[in-house]
Coordinates of C-alpha atoms in Angstrom, one line a residue:
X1 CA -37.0 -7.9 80.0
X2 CA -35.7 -4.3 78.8
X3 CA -37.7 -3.3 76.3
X4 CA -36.7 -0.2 73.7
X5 CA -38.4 2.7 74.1
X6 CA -39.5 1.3 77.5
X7 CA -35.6 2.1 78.6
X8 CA -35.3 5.6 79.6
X9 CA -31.7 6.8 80.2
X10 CA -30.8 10.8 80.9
X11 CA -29.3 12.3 77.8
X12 CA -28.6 9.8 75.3
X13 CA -29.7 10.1 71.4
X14 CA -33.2 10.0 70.1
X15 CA -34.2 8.3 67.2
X16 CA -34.6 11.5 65.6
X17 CA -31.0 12.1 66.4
X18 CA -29.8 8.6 65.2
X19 CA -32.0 9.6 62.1
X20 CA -30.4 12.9 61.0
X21 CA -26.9 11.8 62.2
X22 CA -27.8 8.7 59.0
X23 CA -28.8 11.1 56.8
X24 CA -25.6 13.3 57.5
X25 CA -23.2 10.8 57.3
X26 CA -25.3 9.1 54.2
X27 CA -25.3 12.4 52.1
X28 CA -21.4 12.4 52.7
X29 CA -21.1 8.8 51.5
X30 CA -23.4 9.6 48.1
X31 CA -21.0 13.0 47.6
X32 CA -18.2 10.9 47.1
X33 CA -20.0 8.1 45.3
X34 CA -21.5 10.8 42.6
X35 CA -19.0 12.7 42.3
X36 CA -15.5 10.3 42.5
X37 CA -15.1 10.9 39.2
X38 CA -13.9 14.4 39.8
X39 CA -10.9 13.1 42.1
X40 CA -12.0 16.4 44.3
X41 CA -14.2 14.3 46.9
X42 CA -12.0 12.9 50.0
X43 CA -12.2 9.0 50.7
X44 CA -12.7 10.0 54.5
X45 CA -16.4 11.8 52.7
X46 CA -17.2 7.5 52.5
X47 CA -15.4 6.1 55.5
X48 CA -17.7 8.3 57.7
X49 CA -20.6 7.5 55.2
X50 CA -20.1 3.7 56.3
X51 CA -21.9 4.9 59.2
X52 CA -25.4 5.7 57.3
X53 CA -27.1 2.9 56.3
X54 CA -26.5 0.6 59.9
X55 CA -28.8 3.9 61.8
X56 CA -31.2 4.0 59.4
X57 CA -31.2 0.2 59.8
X58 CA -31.5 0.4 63.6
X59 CA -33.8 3.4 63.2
X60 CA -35.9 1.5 61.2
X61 CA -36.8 -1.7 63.5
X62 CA -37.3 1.0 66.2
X63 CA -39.9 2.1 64.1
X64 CA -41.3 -0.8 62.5
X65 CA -41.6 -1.9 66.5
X66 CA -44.0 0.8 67.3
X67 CA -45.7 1.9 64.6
X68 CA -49.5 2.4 65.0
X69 CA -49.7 0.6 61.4
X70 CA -47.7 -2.1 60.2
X71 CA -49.4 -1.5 56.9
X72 CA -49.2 1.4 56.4
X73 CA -45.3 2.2 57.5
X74 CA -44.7 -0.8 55.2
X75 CA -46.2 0.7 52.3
X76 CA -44.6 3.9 51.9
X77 CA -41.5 2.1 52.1
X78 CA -42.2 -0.9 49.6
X79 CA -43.9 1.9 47.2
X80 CA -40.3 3.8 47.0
X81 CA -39.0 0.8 47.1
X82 CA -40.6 -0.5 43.7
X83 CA -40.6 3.2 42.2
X84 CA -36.6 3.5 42.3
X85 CA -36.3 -0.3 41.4
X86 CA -38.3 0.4 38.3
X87 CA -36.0 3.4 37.3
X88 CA -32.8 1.3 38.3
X89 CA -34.0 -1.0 35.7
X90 CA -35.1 1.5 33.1
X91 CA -31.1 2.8 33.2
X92 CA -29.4 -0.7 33.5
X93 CA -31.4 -2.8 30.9
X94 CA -32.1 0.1 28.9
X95 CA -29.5 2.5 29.2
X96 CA -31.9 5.7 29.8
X97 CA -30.9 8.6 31.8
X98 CA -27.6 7.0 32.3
X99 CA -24.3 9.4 32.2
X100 CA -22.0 9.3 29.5
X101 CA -19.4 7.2 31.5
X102 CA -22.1 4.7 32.0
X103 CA -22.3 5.3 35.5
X104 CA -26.1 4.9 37.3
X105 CA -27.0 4.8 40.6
X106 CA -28.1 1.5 42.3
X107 CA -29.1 2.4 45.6
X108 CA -31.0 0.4 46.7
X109 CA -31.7 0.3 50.3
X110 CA -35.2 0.9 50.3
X111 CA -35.6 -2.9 48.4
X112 CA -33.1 -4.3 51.4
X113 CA -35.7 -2.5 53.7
X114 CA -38.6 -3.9 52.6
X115 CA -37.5 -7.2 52.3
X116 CA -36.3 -7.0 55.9
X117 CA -39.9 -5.9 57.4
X118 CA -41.7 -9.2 55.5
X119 CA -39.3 -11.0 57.6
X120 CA -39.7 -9.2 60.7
X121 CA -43.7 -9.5 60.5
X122 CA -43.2 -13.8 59.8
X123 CA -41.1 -13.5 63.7
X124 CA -43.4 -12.1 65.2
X125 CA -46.3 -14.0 63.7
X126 CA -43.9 -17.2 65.1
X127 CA -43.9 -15.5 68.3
X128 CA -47.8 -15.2 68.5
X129 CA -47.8 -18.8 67.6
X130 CA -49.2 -17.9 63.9
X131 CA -47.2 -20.6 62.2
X132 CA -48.8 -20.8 58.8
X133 CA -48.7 -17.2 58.5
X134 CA -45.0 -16.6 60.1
X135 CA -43.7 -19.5 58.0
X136 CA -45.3 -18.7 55.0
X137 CA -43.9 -14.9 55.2
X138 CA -40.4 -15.7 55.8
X139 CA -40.6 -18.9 52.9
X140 CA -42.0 -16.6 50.7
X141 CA -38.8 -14.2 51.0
X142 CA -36.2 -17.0 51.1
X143 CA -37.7 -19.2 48.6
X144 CA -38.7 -16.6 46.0
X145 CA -35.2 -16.5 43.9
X146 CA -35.1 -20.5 43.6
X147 CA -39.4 -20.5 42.8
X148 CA -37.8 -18.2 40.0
X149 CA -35.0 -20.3 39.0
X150 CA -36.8 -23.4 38.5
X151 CA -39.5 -21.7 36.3
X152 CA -36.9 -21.0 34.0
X153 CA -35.7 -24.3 34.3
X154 CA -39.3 -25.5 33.2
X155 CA -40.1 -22.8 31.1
X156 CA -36.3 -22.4 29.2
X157 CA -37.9 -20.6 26.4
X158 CA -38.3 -17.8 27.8
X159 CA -34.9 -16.7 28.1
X160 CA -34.9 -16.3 24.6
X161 CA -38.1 -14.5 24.4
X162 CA -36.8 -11.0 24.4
X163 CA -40.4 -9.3 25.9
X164 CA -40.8 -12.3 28.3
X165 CA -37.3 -12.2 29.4
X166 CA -37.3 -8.5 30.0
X167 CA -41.1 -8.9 32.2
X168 CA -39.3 -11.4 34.3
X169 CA -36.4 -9.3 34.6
X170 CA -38.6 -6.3 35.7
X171 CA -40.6 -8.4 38.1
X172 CA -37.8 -9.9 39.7
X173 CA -36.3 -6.1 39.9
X174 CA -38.9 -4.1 41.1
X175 CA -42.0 -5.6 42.3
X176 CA -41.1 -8.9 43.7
X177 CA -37.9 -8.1 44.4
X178 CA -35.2 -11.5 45.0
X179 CA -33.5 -11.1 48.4
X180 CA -30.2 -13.0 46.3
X181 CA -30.1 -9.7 44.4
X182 CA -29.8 -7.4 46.7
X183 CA -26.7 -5.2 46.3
X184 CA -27.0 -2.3 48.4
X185 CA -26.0 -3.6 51.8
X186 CA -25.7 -7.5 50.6
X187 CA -26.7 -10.4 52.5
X188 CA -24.6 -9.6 55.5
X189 CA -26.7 -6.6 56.2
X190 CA -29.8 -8.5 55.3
X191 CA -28.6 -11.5 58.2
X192 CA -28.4 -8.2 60.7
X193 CA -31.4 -6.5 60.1
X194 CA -33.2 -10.1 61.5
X195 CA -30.6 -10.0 64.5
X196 CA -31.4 -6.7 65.4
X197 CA -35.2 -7.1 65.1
X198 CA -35.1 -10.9 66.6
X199 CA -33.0 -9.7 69.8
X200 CA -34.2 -6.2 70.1
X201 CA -35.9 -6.9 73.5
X202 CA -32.4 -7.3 74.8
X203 CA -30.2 -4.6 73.7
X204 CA -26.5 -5.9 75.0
X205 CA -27.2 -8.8 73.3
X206 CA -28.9 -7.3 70.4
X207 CA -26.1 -5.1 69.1
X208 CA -23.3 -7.3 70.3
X209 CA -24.5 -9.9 68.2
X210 CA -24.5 -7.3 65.3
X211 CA -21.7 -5.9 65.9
X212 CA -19.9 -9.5 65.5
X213 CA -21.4 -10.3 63.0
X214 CA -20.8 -7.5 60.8
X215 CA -17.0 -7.7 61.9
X216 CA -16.9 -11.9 60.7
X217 CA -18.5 -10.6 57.2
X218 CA -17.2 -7.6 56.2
X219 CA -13.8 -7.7 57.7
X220 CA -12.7 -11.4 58.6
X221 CA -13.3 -13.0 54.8
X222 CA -11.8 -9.6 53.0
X223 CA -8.2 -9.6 55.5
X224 CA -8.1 -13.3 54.7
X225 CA -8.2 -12.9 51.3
X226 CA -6.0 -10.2 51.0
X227 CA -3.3 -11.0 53.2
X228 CA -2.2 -13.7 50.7
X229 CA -1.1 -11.6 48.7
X230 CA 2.4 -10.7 48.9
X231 CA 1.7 -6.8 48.6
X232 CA -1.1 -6.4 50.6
X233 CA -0.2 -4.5 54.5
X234 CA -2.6 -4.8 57.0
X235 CA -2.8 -1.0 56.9
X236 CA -5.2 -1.1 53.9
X237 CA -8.1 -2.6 56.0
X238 CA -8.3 1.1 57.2
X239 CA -7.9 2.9 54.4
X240 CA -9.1 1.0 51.0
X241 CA -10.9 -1.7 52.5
X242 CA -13.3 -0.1 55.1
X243 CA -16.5 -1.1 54.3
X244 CA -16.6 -3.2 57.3
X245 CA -16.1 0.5 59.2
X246 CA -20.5 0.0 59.2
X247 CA -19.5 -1.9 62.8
X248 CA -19.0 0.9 64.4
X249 CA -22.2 2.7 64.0
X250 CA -22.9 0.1 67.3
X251 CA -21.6 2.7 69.4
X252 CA -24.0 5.5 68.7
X253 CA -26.8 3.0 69.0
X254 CA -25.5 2.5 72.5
X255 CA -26.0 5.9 72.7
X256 CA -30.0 6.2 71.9
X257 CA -32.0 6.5 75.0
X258 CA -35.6 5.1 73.6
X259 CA -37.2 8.1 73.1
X260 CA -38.2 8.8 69.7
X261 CA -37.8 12.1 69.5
X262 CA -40.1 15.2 67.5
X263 CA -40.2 16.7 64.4
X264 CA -39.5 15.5 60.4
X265 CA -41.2 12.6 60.5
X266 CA -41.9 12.5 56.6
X267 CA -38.4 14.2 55.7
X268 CA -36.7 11.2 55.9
X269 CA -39.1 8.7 53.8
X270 CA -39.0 11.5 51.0
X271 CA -35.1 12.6 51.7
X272 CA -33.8 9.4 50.3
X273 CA -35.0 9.2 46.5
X274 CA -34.5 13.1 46.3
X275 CA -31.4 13.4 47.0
X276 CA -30.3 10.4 45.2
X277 CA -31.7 11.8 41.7
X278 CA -30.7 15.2 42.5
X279 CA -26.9 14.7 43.1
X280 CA -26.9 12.0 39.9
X281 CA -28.5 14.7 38.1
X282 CA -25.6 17.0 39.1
X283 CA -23.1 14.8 38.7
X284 CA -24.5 14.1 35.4
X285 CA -24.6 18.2 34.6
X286 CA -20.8 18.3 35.9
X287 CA -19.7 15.5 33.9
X288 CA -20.6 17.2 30.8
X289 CA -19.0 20.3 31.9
X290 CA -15.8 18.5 32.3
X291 CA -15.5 16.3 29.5

């Protein structure tokens, strides 16, 4: 069975590579996200940045796989996880820090991320025969919205509590975060992180799976939808509709040779936040000018 950093190839892409190609192409994407509003950023500035998130994804089980500790790799991600949930919150419930268009940022990958690796440690429990513990992590995940919904079935009243309602909200948002929430990537994205992790000891299958499936969610239901309507040309799919663009990210994972490559190792744990806040806090600062 070919394993992935076990598979040596001559030249190829290191996960380093993959890494700092993501954060390129992801720092593109965020230009245009931040600063749309000007009408200065190109659309191409997101088609590329469609790119991002799947190698940071791929990058990420790589990781996760060989990791000296589990623990340890899944705390600093949870920890900026919770930390930007709890500010996303802070701006959407309570309207601080938010620009005067009422524009915020919601990234929030690093929530989609840790959700993914509580999954990824319940398979590989299941693989070691660990049933209580594999089942109980990957119920816990998929279970967690509707444990929510029925306590506010039971416990109606609190809806209409506004400090209770506003801890549930926060708890739901930050710490214990419901997999059903999930914007940044959605539930498509959530469905391939597990493929890629389940299959990753077989990498033809492994990202031809993902690549298919990507393709069915993002592309398939949006043309059908669209080509109803009697203005709609298929053209579009490649220039307003391109989110489903993500799929071809599978050929520079093709491309990475299972080495893991050197250097920056905490650059891109810290890169993500920073550079989130920093461009929304110049995009906030150019706003102002422009009004």
């Amino acid at each position: 069975m070919e394993t992935t950093r076990a598979l040596t190839k001559t030249g190829g892409i290191t996960e380093t590579g993959l890494k700092w190609i993501a954060l390129v192409t992801m720092v593109m994407d965020h230009i245009h996200y931040f600063f749309g509003f000007t009408g200065m950023i190109p659309e191409w500035f997101s088609m590329v940045g469609r790119l991002g998130a799947p190698l940071f994804l791929f990058c990420l089980v790589e990781g996760f796989t060989h990791t000296h500790s589990r623990k340890k790799y899944f705390a600093k991600v949870y920890i900026l996880s919770a930390a930007m949930s709890a500010l996303l919150f802070f701006m959407a419930f309570g309207g601080i820090l938010v620009r005067p268009d009422g524009f915020y940022p919601g990234n929030g990958m690093m929530t989609t991320f840790a959700v993914l690796m509580v999954i990824w440690q319940g398979i590989d429990w299941l693989r070691e025969k660990k049933f209580a513990k594999g089942i109980g992590a990957i119920a816990a995940v998929l279970c967690w919205p509707y444990v929510v919904v029925v306590f506010l079935l039971l416990f109606p009243g609190v809806q209409e509590m506004p400090i209770a309602s506003t801890i549930v909200a926060f708890v739901i948002t930050s710490p214990l975060p419901m997999w059903t929430t999930i914007t940044d990537g959605g539930w498509s994205f959530l469905l391939g992180g597990v493929l890629l992790y389940a299959l990753r000891g077989h990498r033809r299958v492994q990202l031809t799976a993902w690549a298919v499936l990507i393709f069915l969610c993002d592309f398939v239901p949006t043309f059908g939808m669209l080509c109803r309507q009697a203005d709609f040309v298929w053209t579009q799919m490649f220039t307003d509709y391109y989110e489903w663009f993500g799929v071809a990210a599978v050929l520079l994972m093709l491309l990475y040779n299972g080495q893991r490559g050197s250097g920056h190792k905490q650059l891109f744990y810290w890169f993500y936040p920073a550079h989130v806040y920093l461009l929304y806090g110049a995009s906030c600062l150019l706003y102002n000018v422009l009004r």
